[in-house]
Every structure is written in structure tokens, then in C-alpha cells.
Amino acid sequence: MDTLDGTEWDVVISGRALSRSGKKVLHVDRNNYYGGTDAALSLQDAEGWVRIVNEENNVSDKNQNWQGDRKSHKALPAIFQNATILIPTKESSTPTIGAPIAELGYSRAYSLALSPQLIYTRSSLLPILVSSKVYRQLEFLAVGSWWLYETDKKHENSTTSSAKVETSGRLKKIPGGREDVFADKTIDLKSKRALMKFLRLAADTDAQQPVLEEWGHCAFKDFLTSQFSLSLELQSALHALTLSLQPPTVTKTSYALPRITRHLSSIGVFGPGFGSVIPKWGGMAELAQVACRAGAVGGGIYVLGKAVDDVCNNNQALNKVKQPKLTVGLHGRDTVTSEWIAGSGNGFPTQSSVATDHESLPYISRSITIVSSPLSELFPLTAEGAPPPAGAIVVFPTGSIKNASSPPIYLIVHSSDTGECPTGQCVIYASTLESGSDGFELLDIAIHKFFMTFAEEKRPSTLWRLQYSQHQLHQEHESQTEVNINDGVVTFTDSSTDLAFDDSILATVREAWTEISGNTEGFMQFEDREIGAYDDEDA
């Protein structure tokens, strides 16, 4: 197709892929890469992405002028800012801007995810990937051990004055179930009984209802202290399983308890020893690319680097001639018509949007660090017959670095088996709720302390690091996603910054699909295509 100008469609989709459809679908993406905020970047791609983020830091203000003004368009997700690439010199042990050291591989040897997420094995996403047949183009790897950073008792008092004070610490494996609790010799008998009492509650969703009615609005820390008399160390371990970016004194019990239930109930679903998985070759970005390719095979048209600039309702009731409901202006002055248009609020210029007070929500700090070691100690087999894990979680609980009220820090560590880095290296995705320079400093200290837990002869070093801020577009303890459907315009909220895939996304997509297709059955269910239909994708 030489031009889109003047073409007519059933549905125009702005943003990430949904899937194949019986409708005539045009799918446009304002970026030159797949995945939007979940994109996976090579080293060269990351350099370009950082340059755009820094050049367009005021893009949010410009977005207000998008409607009717195509010249003001800027192809950038407005939710990122303060992006910097740090590369240590050969003489330096800490990341500084300078010449790359020799061990860093070539650009395309890396596929680095901007928004890494786990997918729990009980997630409703996985059955949908099966029913839509796109699972055949995907490979999932197990997330194995969860580790908690503990400061040595004899040094813990020195951390109260400054986060920069050098203290020793160690990684302790978080128990993954009853067997692990009984086998852990560092937990005394009284604490084991209390912990088992909590685990029984976490396994019984019916028993949780009256508990949540009484304690749901209370801080998780207060609940664990009052009802189970658990030590701070065990409270930190349980809080880590929630993946909450808030400290335990802020995390609500109504948020924490169901997430721990999700974690524990997911273990063993697809095999022993693990409860969550990660997609190979770039995380959630790989899902987006596979869905886009499947949509193309099904007859959809996908165009990168083409944004929606404006949407106009054609007021069918006032026109005698039958015409599509919407006229859509695309960047580059192409105009198409469609019965429907769907997209997310970020950079989607429509009058119909989901009400979210973005300004009141903070930025979280994130970094992506390539390290010079396979970190083999982090990836032990978690059970007999378990698959080799390619992911591990390291949690720095509240108070382990800064002070008693500071938020936790999460390190999601991916091995080279994920295809995200060369053999012999690992990628560390770090996140904390602390924003600005303070947040970046905490991430830097956490990674340094993590390195120091390894023996000197095995101690890793940083080869490359990208750090950036990401707007937290949803309150952690509130509903993550919504959809607004109004007169042919479908507006989704932006992607969650949750460290685990948010299943509520699927409910909003299904609601939109039902409205557009007119069907109530058959969501994401597709027949097998001819043999060879995916040959071009495999190539």
C-alpha cells in the first residue's frame, strides 16, 4: 500500500497490538518500534531512545495541542524522563560516562525491556495466548528463587545515618511454601508456627473474606504484627512477595494478601519449583511483536512511526449519505475513515479519555544494568524436576539501605538464557518508588551492595547502565485499568508500572472487543491457519 490517505477501515488501533480480527483493521504506532512503554531495545536503540526522551522532556505540554495541529506531534511516550546511559571506564568500578569496556557485546546482542514484568502461571493471559494460537511463536522461561537482602546484625545500626555507609550484607532465600519453611533452620519454631498460620490463611480465599473486611484498610505491617506476631525479617519476606513498591507501613492488607495468595497458588501449576515466567527475547515486547505479526497474517495492516493526530466525529445523524462514523487524521497529513478507533490515553488525542489524575502521581526510578557475570548462584534448581530458571528476584526491604520509611527496591535479574544479553552476562532491572536523583542513588547503592554479596573472585561489575524515571499512572492500591467507550472512540488507560502482569488489562480489552465485534463469545479464540502461514515469521 503506497499511501493510507483516503482509505476506509472498520477499526483503527493506536498503540500496541490486540490480535487478529474479522474486521478490516489498521494498526498504527507513533513509535518506530514495537511495544510502546513495554519495548525492548538494543544498545543502539537505547541511545536513540535516551536522546528523544531528553529532547522531548516537555512533550506532555505539547500533547495538549495535538488535536487539529499535526505539526506539533512528537513521537515519544510522555511517561519517561531523566534518561541517562552510564558506561564505566576501564579504570573505574562505578558507572561513569566514558569509553565502554571490552566485555560489552555488540548492540544487537542485547534486548533490554523498558518495563519488565513477571507473568504468574495462574494469570488469565496464558490461556488467551493458547486459544489465540500465538503461544506457538513464544517461549517462556521460569522465574526461580526469590532473595531478600539482609544487613549483618553487627552493622545494621550504621545504616541509619547515611545510605552511603559501607555495610556488609547477604542474600537469604525467601521460602516458597511450607516445605521451605520447615527446612529453613534460621527460623525458630515459634516463628515457623506463626508463619504456617499465615500461609494457611493465604491458601484459603474463603477464610480471607472476613479478615479483609476487618483488616483490609489497615497497613500490612500492622496486620502481620497484630494477628501473627511475625518478626520484621519475616514481615519483609512476605511483603517482598507482594511486589509492592510501597513500604509495608503504607501497603494495604487488601492489596498484599491477595497478591501473596496469587504467588503461592501459582507455584507448581506448570511444574515444580516456580510460580511465574518471563517471555524470552525481550519480555512483554515479544508478546506485542508476536501479536502484531499474527494480526498481519490475519489481514491487518500495521504501520510503525505513524501517529494519530486528530479524530473527528462525522455526525452521521446530520448526514443523509451513509459514511463511516469517524475521520482520523494521521501524522504526515494522511486521513482515513473508520467506524471505530481504539488507543491508550498516552498520546491519544481524543476528547473521550479515562479520568486519571496523572499530575498527583509520582515518577518511579528505574535502571537496566548489564553485568559481567552469569551470577550462577542466583539461579539454582528450586526443586527436583524443575526447569532451569532464567529469572530471579532480589528484594532490598524497607530500611535496608536508607531509613525505616524508605520504599523497597526490587532487582529482577535475567540470565543470558532469556536472549537479552550474551552468554556469561546478566541483566538487572531495578525499580523503586523513590523519585529523582535520590531514587537513582538508591538503585546505585542497592546494585553495589548486591555485588558485594558475592565472593571477591566472583564479584560482578557493571558493563553498561540505563537509568530513567517512569510516570506511575495508576495508584498501586486502586483498579489498575479502565476503558472508556464513547461514540466509536475506545480509550484505554496507559500501561501499569506493576512488576507483574496486570490481568485487569484483559477485562478492558474484552469489553472493547465485545462492543466493536458485537459478539459475547469467542474472545481471542482463533482457528488453526494453514501450515506455513507463519513461515515468514519463523524466518
Short mmCIF file of C-alpha atoms in Angstrom, two decimals, residues 81-413:
data_model
loop_
_atom_site.label_atom_id
_atom_site.label_comp_id
_atom_site.label_asym_id
_atom_site.label_seq_id
_atom_site.Cartn_x
_atom_site.Cartn_y
_atom_site.Cartn_z
CA GLN A 81 12.05 11.35 31.61
CA ASN A 82 15.59 11.86 33.01
CA ALA A 83 17.09 9.09 30.88
CA THR A 84 20.87 8.60 31.02
CA ILE A 85 23.27 5.90 29.83
CA LEU A 86 26.23 5.28 32.13
CA ILE A 87 29.24 3.26 31.00
CA PRO A 88 32.19 2.59 33.33
CA THR A 89 35.69 3.22 32.10
CA LYS A 90 38.30 0.50 32.43
CA GLU A 91 39.83 2.35 35.39
CA SER A 92 36.52 2.92 37.18
CA SER A 93 34.49 0.48 39.28
CA THR A 94 31.40 2.69 39.31
CA PRO A 95 29.32 3.73 36.30
CA THR A 96 30.51 6.97 34.73
CA ILE A 97 30.21 8.38 31.27
CA GLY A 98 33.22 7.21 29.32
CA ALA A 99 34.58 4.61 26.92
CA PRO A 100 32.92 1.18 27.05
CA ILE A 101 34.99 -1.65 28.44
CA ALA A 102 35.90 -4.57 26.24
CA GLU A 103 33.47 -7.13 27.62
CA LEU A 104 30.36 -5.31 26.37
CA GLY A 105 28.92 -7.15 23.36
CA TYR A 106 27.66 -5.76 20.07
CA SER A 107 24.44 -3.74 20.01
CA ARG A 108 22.02 -6.39 18.72
CA ALA A 109 23.27 -8.93 21.24
CA TYR A 110 21.00 -7.17 23.75
CA SER A 111 17.23 -6.87 24.04
CA LEU A 112 16.51 -4.71 27.08
CA ALA A 113 12.95 -4.29 28.36
CA LEU A 114 11.79 -0.83 29.44
CA SER A 115 9.02 -2.25 31.65
CA PRO A 116 9.95 -5.78 32.76
CA GLN A 117 7.14 -7.85 34.24
CA LEU A 118 6.60 -11.35 35.58
CA ILE A 119 3.66 -13.41 34.38
CA TYR A 120 2.23 -15.61 37.10
CA THR A 121 1.30 -19.09 35.96
CA ARG A 122 -2.29 -18.51 37.07
CA SER A 123 -2.55 -15.33 35.01
CA SER A 124 -5.53 -15.26 32.66
CA LEU A 125 -3.14 -14.09 29.94
CA LEU A 126 -1.66 -17.55 29.40
CA PRO A 127 -4.93 -19.33 28.41
CA ILE A 128 -5.60 -16.48 25.98
CA LEU A 129 -2.20 -16.97 24.36
CA VAL A 130 -3.15 -20.62 23.88
CA SER A 131 -6.66 -20.01 22.50
CA SER A 132 -5.36 -17.37 20.08
CA LYS A 133 -2.62 -19.76 18.91
CA VAL A 134 0.11 -17.11 19.29
CA TYR A 135 1.76 -19.18 22.03
CA ARG A 136 3.41 -21.19 19.24
CA GLN A 137 5.61 -18.21 18.46
CA LEU A 138 6.58 -17.65 22.10
CA GLU A 139 8.92 -19.26 24.57
CA PHE A 140 8.58 -18.82 28.33
CA LEU A 141 11.26 -19.33 30.96
CA ALA A 142 10.87 -19.96 34.69
CA VAL A 143 11.49 -17.39 37.40
CA GLY A 144 13.21 -19.36 40.15
CA SER A 145 14.41 -18.13 43.52
CA TRP A 146 13.34 -15.02 45.41
CA TRP A 147 16.04 -13.47 47.59
CA LEU A 148 15.89 -10.96 50.44
CA TYR A 149 18.85 -8.72 51.24
CA GLU A 150 19.72 -8.77 54.94
CA THR A 151 22.15 -6.39 56.59
CA ASP A 152 24.51 -8.08 59.02
CA LYS A 153 23.34 -7.53 62.59
CA LYS A 154 26.64 -6.07 63.74
CA HIS A 155 26.48 -3.39 61.03
CA GLU A 156 22.77 -2.60 60.84
CA ASN A 157 22.93 0.42 63.18
CA SER A 158 25.40 2.17 60.89
CA THR A 159 22.86 2.35 58.07
CA THR A 160 20.66 4.81 59.93
CA SER A 161 22.94 7.81 59.45
CA SER A 162 23.62 7.57 55.73
CA ALA A 163 22.80 5.25 52.90
CA LYS A 164 26.36 5.62 51.63
CA VAL A 165 27.95 3.96 54.67
CA GLU A 166 29.59 0.71 53.58
CA THR A 167 27.89 -2.20 55.33
CA SER A 168 28.09 -5.91 54.74
CA GLY A 169 25.04 -7.98 53.96
CA ARG A 170 23.88 -11.23 52.47
CA LEU A 171 21.12 -12.68 50.38
CA LYS A 172 18.66 -15.01 52.06
CA LYS A 173 16.30 -17.17 50.05
CA ILE A 174 12.63 -16.41 50.66
CA PRO A 175 10.67 -19.60 51.46
CA GLY A 176 8.42 -20.61 48.57
CA GLY A 177 6.00 -22.74 50.59
CA ARG A 178 5.52 -24.95 53.63
CA GLU A 179 8.36 -27.32 52.76
CA ASP A 180 10.80 -24.43 52.52
CA VAL A 181 9.61 -23.03 55.85
CA PHE A 182 10.18 -26.33 57.66
CA ALA A 183 13.58 -26.78 56.00
CA ASP A 184 14.80 -23.27 56.94
CA LYS A 185 16.97 -23.65 60.03
CA THR A 186 17.27 -19.88 60.51
CA ILE A 187 13.58 -19.61 61.51
CA ASP A 188 12.81 -20.59 65.12
CA LEU A 189 9.96 -22.95 65.94
CA LYS A 190 7.62 -20.26 67.28
CA SER A 191 8.06 -18.16 64.15
CA LYS A 192 7.52 -21.22 61.95
CA ARG A 193 4.18 -21.85 63.62
CA ALA A 194 3.11 -18.24 63.14
CA LEU A 195 4.26 -18.27 59.53
CA MET A 196 2.41 -21.52 58.84
CA LYS A 197 -0.74 -19.97 60.31
CA PHE A 198 -0.40 -17.09 57.84
CA LEU A 199 0.26 -19.44 54.91
CA ARG A 200 -2.93 -21.38 55.74
CA LEU A 201 -4.87 -18.12 55.58
CA ALA A 202 -3.20 -17.19 52.29
CA ALA A 203 -4.26 -20.54 50.81
CA ASP A 204 -7.92 -20.19 51.87
CA THR A 205 -9.68 -17.42 49.92
CA ASP A 206 -12.97 -18.07 51.71
CA ALA A 207 -11.35 -17.53 55.10
CA GLN A 208 -9.79 -14.31 53.82
CA GLN A 209 -13.12 -12.52 53.28
CA PRO A 210 -13.94 -11.72 56.93
CA VAL A 211 -10.27 -10.94 57.57
CA LEU A 212 -10.16 -8.43 54.72
CA GLU A 213 -13.39 -6.83 55.89
CA GLU A 214 -11.77 -6.14 59.25
CA TRP A 215 -8.15 -5.56 58.27
CA GLY A 216 -8.23 -4.71 54.56
CA HIS A 217 -7.89 -0.96 55.12
CA CYS A 218 -5.01 -1.41 57.58
CA ALA A 219 -1.30 -1.43 56.84
CA PHE A 220 0.05 -4.89 56.05
CA LYS A 221 2.73 -4.44 58.71
CA ASP A 222 0.13 -3.79 61.41
CA PHE A 223 -1.88 -6.82 60.30
CA LEU A 224 1.11 -9.17 60.45
CA THR A 225 2.21 -7.81 63.82
CA SER A 226 -1.21 -7.91 65.47
CA GLN A 227 -2.52 -11.20 64.09
CA PHE A 228 0.63 -13.30 63.73
CA SER A 229 3.36 -11.63 65.82
CA LEU A 230 5.82 -12.12 62.97
CA SER A 231 9.34 -10.72 63.19
CA LEU A 232 10.40 -7.82 61.00
CA GLU A 233 12.53 -10.19 58.93
CA LEU A 234 9.58 -12.45 58.14
CA GLN A 235 7.34 -9.45 57.52
CA SER A 236 9.88 -8.20 54.97
CA ALA A 237 9.95 -11.58 53.25
CA LEU A 238 6.16 -11.68 52.94
CA HIS A 239 5.99 -8.08 51.78
CA ALA A 240 8.53 -8.90 49.07
CA LEU A 241 6.12 -11.45 47.59
CA THR A 242 3.55 -8.69 47.02
CA LEU A 243 5.91 -6.82 44.64
CA SER A 244 4.54 -3.64 46.22
CA LEU A 245 6.68 -0.56 45.61
CA GLN A 246 5.27 0.96 48.80
CA PRO A 247 6.78 0.27 52.24
CA PRO A 248 4.88 -2.18 54.50
CA THR A 249 3.58 0.69 56.61
CA VAL A 250 1.73 2.03 53.54
CA THR A 251 0.85 -1.18 51.69
CA LYS A 252 -2.76 -2.08 52.49
CA THR A 253 -3.67 -5.59 53.64
CA SER A 254 -6.41 -5.66 50.98
CA TYR A 255 -3.66 -5.30 48.38
CA ALA A 256 -0.99 -7.53 49.92
CA LEU A 257 -2.92 -10.63 50.96
CA PRO A 258 -4.48 -11.46 47.54
CA ARG A 259 -1.10 -10.95 45.85
CA ILE A 260 0.63 -13.36 48.24
CA THR A 261 -2.19 -15.82 47.54
CA ARG A 262 -1.53 -15.39 43.81
CA HIS A 263 2.17 -16.02 44.32
CA LEU A 264 1.78 -19.15 46.45
CA SER A 265 -1.07 -20.67 44.42
CA SER A 266 0.90 -20.26 41.19
CA ILE A 267 3.80 -22.44 42.32
CA GLY A 268 3.64 -25.87 40.71
CA VAL A 269 0.98 -25.08 38.09
CA PHE A 270 3.33 -25.77 35.15
CA GLY A 271 5.99 -27.70 37.03
CA PRO A 272 7.67 -27.89 40.42
CA GLY A 273 9.60 -25.06 41.98
CA PHE A 274 8.35 -21.97 40.17
CA GLY A 275 5.21 -19.85 40.00
CA SER A 276 5.94 -17.23 37.36
CA VAL A 277 7.51 -16.99 33.92
CA ILE A 278 9.10 -14.42 31.62
CA PRO A 279 8.87 -14.34 27.82
CA LYS A 280 12.17 -14.95 26.05
CA TRP A 281 13.81 -12.34 23.79
CA GLY A 282 12.65 -9.14 25.49
CA GLY A 283 9.78 -9.73 27.88
CA MET A 284 6.38 -8.23 27.14
CA ALA A 285 7.72 -6.60 23.96
CA GLU A 286 7.98 -10.07 22.45
CA LEU A 287 4.27 -10.65 23.10
CA ALA A 288 3.46 -7.38 21.35
CA GLN A 289 5.56 -8.28 18.31
CA VAL A 290 4.08 -11.76 18.02
CA ALA A 291 0.55 -10.34 18.28
CA CYS A 292 1.33 -7.78 15.58
CA ARG A 293 2.67 -10.45 13.25
CA ALA A 294 -0.38 -12.62 13.89
CA GLY A 295 -2.61 -9.65 13.12
CA ALA A 296 -0.78 -9.10 9.84
CA VAL A 297 -1.18 -12.76 8.89
CA GLY A 298 -4.90 -12.35 9.64
CA GLY A 299 -5.15 -9.47 7.17
CA GLY A 300 -4.47 -6.43 9.36
CA ILE A 301 -2.21 -3.57 8.28
CA TYR A 302 0.44 -2.41 10.76
CA VAL A 303 2.35 0.86 10.33
CA LEU A 304 5.19 1.97 12.60
CA GLY A 305 6.10 5.65 13.01
CA LYS A 306 2.56 6.80 12.22
CA ALA A 307 0.66 8.63 14.98
CA VAL A 308 -2.95 9.66 15.32
CA ASP A 309 -3.07 13.46 15.29
CA ASP A 310 -6.80 14.09 15.49
CA VAL A 311 -10.17 12.36 15.47
CA CYS A 312 -13.34 13.90 14.11
CA ASN A 313 -16.88 12.55 14.53
CA ASN A 314 -18.75 12.76 11.22
CA ASN A 315 -22.14 13.26 12.88
CA GLN A 316 -23.98 10.57 10.95
CA ALA A 317 -27.35 11.73 12.26
CA LEU A 318 -26.94 15.03 10.39
CA ASN A 319 -25.75 13.47 7.13
CA LYS A 320 -28.05 11.90 4.60
CA VAL A 321 -25.24 9.99 2.91
CA LYS A 322 -24.04 6.85 4.73
CA GLN A 323 -20.40 7.27 5.74
CA PRO A 324 -18.03 5.94 8.41
CA LYS A 325 -18.53 7.36 11.87
CA LEU A 326 -15.03 8.81 12.30
CA THR A 327 -12.41 10.69 10.28
CA VAL A 328 -8.92 10.08 11.62
CA GLY A 329 -6.00 12.39 10.86
CA LEU A 330 -2.64 10.66 10.86
CA HIS A 331 0.79 12.22 11.16
CA GLY A 332 2.08 13.12 7.70
CA ARG A 333 -1.35 14.54 6.72
CA ASP A 334 -2.89 11.20 5.79
CA THR A 335 -6.62 10.95 6.51
CA VAL A 336 -8.57 7.71 6.91
CA THR A 337 -12.14 6.92 7.91
CA SER A 338 -13.27 4.27 10.34
CA GLU A 339 -16.22 3.05 12.36
CA TRP A 340 -14.05 2.67 15.45
CA ILE A 341 -10.74 3.91 16.84
CA ALA A 342 -9.01 2.48 19.91
CA GLY A 343 -5.89 3.54 21.77
CA SER A 344 -4.39 4.44 25.12
CA GLY A 345 -4.60 7.82 26.82
CA ASN A 346 -0.87 8.47 26.45
CA GLY A 347 -0.57 10.43 23.21
CA PHE A 348 -4.08 9.54 22.04
CA PRO A 349 -5.72 12.86 21.07
CA THR A 350 -9.41 12.34 21.71
CA GLN A 351 -11.99 14.18 23.75
CA SER A 352 -13.02 10.90 25.38
CA SER A 353 -10.47 9.82 27.94
CA VAL A 354 -10.32 7.88 31.15
CA ALA A 355 -10.22 10.23 34.09
CA THR A 356 -6.90 9.85 35.89
CA ASP A 357 -5.13 12.49 37.95
CA HIS A 358 -1.70 11.91 36.45
CA GLU A 359 -0.17 15.03 37.93
CA SER A 360 -0.65 13.86 41.52
CA LEU A 361 1.09 10.53 40.96
CA PRO A 362 4.88 10.17 41.31
CA TYR A 363 7.62 9.03 39.00
CA ILE A 364 9.34 5.78 39.89
CA SER A 365 13.06 5.33 39.34
CA ARG A 366 14.29 2.51 37.15
CA SER A 367 17.58 1.25 35.81
CA ILE A 368 18.77 -1.50 33.47
CA THR A 369 22.26 -2.81 34.27
CA ILE A 370 24.30 -5.23 32.18
CA VAL A 371 26.77 -7.09 34.39
CA SER A 372 29.90 -9.07 33.63
CA SER A 373 28.88 -12.32 35.31
CA PRO A 374 26.36 -15.14 34.79
CA LEU A 375 25.50 -14.83 38.54
CA SER A 376 25.03 -18.59 38.65
CA GLU A 377 24.43 -18.60 42.42
CA LEU A 378 21.13 -16.76 41.87
CA PHE A 379 19.67 -19.48 39.64
CA PRO A 380 19.79 -22.82 41.50
CA LEU A 381 17.27 -25.51 40.64
CA THR A 382 14.38 -24.87 43.01
CA ALA A 383 13.04 -28.43 43.10
CA GLU A 384 13.66 -31.88 41.69
CA GLY A 385 12.41 -31.96 38.11
CA ALA A 386 12.11 -28.17 37.91
CA PRO A 387 13.22 -26.40 34.72
CA PRO A 388 16.44 -24.36 34.88
CA PRO A 389 15.38 -20.85 35.97
CA ALA A 390 16.30 -17.84 33.84
CA GLY A 391 14.98 -15.21 36.25
CA ALA A 392 15.45 -14.37 39.92
CA ILE A 393 14.10 -11.66 42.22
CA VAL A 394 16.26 -9.80 44.74
CA VAL A 395 14.47 -7.50 47.19
CA PHE A 396 16.01 -4.80 49.35
CA PRO A 397 13.34 -4.27 52.00
CA THR A 398 12.44 -1.00 53.66
CA GLY A 399 15.23 0.14 55.93
CA SER A 400 17.96 -2.00 54.38
CA ILE A 401 19.58 0.97 52.66
CA LYS A 402 18.15 4.30 53.77
CA ASN A 403 15.69 4.60 56.67
CA ALA A 404 12.70 2.84 58.16
CA SER A 405 10.20 4.65 55.91
CA SER A 406 12.03 4.35 52.60
CA PRO A 407 10.39 2.23 49.87
CA PRO A 408 11.74 -1.21 48.97
CA ILE A 409 13.95 -1.80 45.94
CA TYR A 410 13.37 -4.69 43.54
CA LEU A 411 16.01 -6.25 41.30
CA ILE A 412 14.65 -8.53 38.59
CA VAL A 413 17.66 -10.47 37.31
#
